[in-house]
Short mmCIF file of C-alpha atoms in Angstrom, two decimals:
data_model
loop_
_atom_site.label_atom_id
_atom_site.label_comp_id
_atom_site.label_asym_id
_atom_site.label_seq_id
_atom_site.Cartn_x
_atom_site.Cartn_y
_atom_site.Cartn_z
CA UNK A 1 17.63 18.42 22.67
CA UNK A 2 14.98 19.29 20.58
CA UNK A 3 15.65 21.22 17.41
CA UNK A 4 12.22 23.19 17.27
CA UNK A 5 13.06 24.71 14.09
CA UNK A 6 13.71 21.68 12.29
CA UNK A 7 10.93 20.06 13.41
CA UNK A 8 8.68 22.92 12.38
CA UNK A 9 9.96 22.75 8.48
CA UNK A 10 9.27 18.93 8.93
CA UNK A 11 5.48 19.89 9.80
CA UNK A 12 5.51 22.63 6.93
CA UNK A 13 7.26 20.37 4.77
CA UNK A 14 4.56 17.78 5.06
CA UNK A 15 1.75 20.00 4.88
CA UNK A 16 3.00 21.60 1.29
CA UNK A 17 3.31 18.01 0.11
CA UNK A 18 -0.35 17.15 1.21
CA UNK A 19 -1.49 20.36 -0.26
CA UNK A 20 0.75 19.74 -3.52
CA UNK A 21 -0.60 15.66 -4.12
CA UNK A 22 -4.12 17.55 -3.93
CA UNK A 23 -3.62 20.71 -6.25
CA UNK A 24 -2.54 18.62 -9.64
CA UNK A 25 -3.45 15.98 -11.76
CA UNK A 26 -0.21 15.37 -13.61
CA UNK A 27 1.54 12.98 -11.16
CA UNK A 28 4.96 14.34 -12.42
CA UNK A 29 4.34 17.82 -12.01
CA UNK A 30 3.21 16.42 -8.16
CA UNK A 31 6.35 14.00 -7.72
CA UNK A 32 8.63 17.48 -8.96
CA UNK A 33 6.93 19.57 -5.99
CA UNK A 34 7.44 17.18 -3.41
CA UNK A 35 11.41 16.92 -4.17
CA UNK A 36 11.63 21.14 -4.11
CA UNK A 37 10.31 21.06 -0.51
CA UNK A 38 12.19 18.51 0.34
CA UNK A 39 15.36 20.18 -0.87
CA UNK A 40 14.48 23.66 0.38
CA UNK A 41 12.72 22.66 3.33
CA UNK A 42 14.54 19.92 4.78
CA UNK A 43 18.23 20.06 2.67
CA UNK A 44 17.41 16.31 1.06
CA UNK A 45 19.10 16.03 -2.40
CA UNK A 46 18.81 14.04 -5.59
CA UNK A 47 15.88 12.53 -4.79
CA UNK A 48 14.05 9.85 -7.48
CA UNK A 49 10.50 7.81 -7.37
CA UNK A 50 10.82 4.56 -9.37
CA UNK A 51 7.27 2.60 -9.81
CA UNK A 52 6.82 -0.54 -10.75
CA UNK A 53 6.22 -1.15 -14.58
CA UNK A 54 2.49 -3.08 -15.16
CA UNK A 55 4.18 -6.15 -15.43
CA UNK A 56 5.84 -5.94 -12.45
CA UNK A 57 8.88 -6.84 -13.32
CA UNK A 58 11.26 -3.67 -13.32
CA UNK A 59 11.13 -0.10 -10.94
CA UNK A 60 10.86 2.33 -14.11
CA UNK A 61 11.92 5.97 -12.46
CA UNK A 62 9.47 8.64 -13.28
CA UNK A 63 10.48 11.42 -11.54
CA UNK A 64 13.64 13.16 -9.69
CA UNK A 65 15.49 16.02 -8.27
CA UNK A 66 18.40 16.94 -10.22
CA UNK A 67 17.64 14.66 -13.83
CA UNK A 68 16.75 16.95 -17.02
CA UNK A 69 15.02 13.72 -18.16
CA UNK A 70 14.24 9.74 -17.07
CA UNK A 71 16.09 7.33 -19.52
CA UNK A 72 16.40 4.40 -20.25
CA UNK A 73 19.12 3.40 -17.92
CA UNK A 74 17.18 4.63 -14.80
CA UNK A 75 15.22 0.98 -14.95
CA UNK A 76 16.23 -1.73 -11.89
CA UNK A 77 14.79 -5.43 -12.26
CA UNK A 78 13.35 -6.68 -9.05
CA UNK A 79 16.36 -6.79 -6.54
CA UNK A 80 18.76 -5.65 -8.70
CA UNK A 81 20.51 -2.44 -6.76
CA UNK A 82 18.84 -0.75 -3.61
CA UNK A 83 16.00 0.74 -5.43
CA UNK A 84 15.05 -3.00 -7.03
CA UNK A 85 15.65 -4.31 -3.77
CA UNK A 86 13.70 -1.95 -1.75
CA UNK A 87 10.81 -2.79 -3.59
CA UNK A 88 11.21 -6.24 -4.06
CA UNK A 89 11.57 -6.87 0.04
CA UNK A 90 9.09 -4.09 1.29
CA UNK A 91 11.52 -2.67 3.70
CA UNK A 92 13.47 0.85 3.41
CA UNK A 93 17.40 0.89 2.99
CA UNK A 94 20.30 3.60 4.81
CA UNK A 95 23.13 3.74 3.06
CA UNK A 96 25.72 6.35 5.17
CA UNK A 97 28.12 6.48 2.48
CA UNK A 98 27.31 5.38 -1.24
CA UNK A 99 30.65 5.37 -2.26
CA UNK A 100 31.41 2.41 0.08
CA UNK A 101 27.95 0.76 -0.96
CA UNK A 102 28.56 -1.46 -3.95
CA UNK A 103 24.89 -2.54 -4.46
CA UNK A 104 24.40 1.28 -5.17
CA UNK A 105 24.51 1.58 -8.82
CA UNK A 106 23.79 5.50 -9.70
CA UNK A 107 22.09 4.64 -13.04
CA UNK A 108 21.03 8.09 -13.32
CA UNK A 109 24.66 9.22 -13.22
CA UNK A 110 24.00 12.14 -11.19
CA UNK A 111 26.70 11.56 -8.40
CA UNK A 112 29.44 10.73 -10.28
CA UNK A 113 31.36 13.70 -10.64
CA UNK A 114 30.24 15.03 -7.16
CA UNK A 115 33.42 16.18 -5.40
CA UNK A 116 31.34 15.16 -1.53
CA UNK A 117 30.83 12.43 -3.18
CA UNK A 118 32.17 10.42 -0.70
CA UNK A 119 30.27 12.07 1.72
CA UNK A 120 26.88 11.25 0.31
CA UNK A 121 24.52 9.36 2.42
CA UNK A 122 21.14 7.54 0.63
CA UNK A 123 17.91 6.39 1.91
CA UNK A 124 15.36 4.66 0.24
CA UNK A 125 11.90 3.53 1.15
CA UNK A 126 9.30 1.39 -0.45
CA UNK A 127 5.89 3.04 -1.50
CA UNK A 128 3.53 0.71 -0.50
CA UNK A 129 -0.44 0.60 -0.33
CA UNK A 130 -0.48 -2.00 2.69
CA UNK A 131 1.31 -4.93 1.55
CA UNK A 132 1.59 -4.19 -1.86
CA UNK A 133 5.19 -2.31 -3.33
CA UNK A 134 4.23 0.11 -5.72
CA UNK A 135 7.86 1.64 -6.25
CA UNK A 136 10.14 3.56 -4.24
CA UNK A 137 11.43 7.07 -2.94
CA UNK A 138 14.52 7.67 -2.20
CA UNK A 139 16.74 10.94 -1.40
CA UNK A 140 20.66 12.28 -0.47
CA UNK A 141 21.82 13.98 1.98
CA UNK A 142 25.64 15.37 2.92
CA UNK A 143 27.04 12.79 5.51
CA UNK A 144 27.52 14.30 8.98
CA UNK A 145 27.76 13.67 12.91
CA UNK A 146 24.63 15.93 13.35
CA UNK A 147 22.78 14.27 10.49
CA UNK A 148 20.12 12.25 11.63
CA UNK A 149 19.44 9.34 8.76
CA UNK A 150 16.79 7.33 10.65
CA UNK A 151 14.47 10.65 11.32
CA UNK A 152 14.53 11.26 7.20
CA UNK A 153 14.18 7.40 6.45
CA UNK A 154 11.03 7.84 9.09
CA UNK A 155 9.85 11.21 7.15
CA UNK A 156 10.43 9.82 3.79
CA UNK A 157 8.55 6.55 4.65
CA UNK A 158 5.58 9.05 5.67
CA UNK A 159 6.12 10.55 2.63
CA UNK A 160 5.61 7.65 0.44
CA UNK A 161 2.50 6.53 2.05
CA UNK A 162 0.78 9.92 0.56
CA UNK A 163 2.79 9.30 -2.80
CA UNK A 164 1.08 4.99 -2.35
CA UNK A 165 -2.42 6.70 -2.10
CA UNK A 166 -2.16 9.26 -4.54
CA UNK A 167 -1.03 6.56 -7.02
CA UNK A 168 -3.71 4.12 -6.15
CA UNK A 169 -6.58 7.22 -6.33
CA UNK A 170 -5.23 8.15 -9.82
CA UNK A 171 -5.05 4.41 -11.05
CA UNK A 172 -8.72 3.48 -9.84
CA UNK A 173 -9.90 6.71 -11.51
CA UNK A 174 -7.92 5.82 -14.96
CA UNK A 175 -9.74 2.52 -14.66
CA UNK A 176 -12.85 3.54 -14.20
CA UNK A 177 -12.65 5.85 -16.44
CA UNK A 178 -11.65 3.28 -19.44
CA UNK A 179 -14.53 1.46 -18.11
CA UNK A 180 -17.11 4.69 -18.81
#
């Protein structure tokens, strides 16, 4: 059966997050709008986007739901964790439970204390401009039978190909720019 409902704050939800990757300049300030509609609209948690440093070497997170500020610890080498591998194979992760996931490392430290922490569930997609892994989104959600992890992997992946194209507009501009 069709929750109507739902799938009407997953329409709204993507149209606020079209509207908000237009509206700004400061790719933070963007990355910080798109997790509050996720969390309000759609009940997604914690949510972080790691990019790729310009070496390519290590997913640097720049931006999250939930962290006062990125550290130094919120850094994965390539396939190191789900984040580093997310973005080093191209291909978006599920995890149902993260406490029975041992390649999830919580270098943020934001699930730690959680009392459902067992009952935290994790997806994670690549952001990707075709071929090419520029980083990766990723978001919680409360584990449950009604909980449907494959429709918010699909939504996120969407999701990430407006974050991809954002990126790449802002990085040709900065280059032509320096060029000028």
């Amino acid at each position: 059966m069709v929750d109507y409902k739902q799938e009407a704050l997953k329409f709204q939800s993507l149209y606020l997050i079209s509207q908000a990757l237009n509206q700004h300049e400061d790719l933070g300030l963007i990355f910080k709008n798109i997790f509050s509609i996720l969390s309000h609209n759609l009940g997604l948690k914690r949510g972080t986007i790691g990019m790729l440093n310009d070496d390519g070497t290590e997913v640097v997170i720049q931006a999250g739901r939930g962290l006062k500020t990125v550290d130094e610890h919120a850094r994965y080498k390539m396939g190191e964790g789900i984040i580093g591998q997310v973005v080093a194979q191209g291909k978006p992760v599920i995890v149902p439970r993260i406490s029975e996931e041992t390649l999830f490392l919580d270098k943020t430290q934001r699930r730690s204390n959680l009392p459902e922490r067992n009952n935290i569930s994790y997806i994670c997609v690549p952001i990707q401009v075709g071929s090419k892994t520029l980083g990766a989104l990723s978001a919680d959600r409360l584990f449950g039978d009604d909980v449907a992890l494959e429709e918010d992997m699909k939504l996120l992946t969407l999701i990430a190909s407006y974050i991809a194209k954002t990126v790449q507009d802002r990085k040709l501009q900065e280059q032509e720019t320096s060029v000028l």
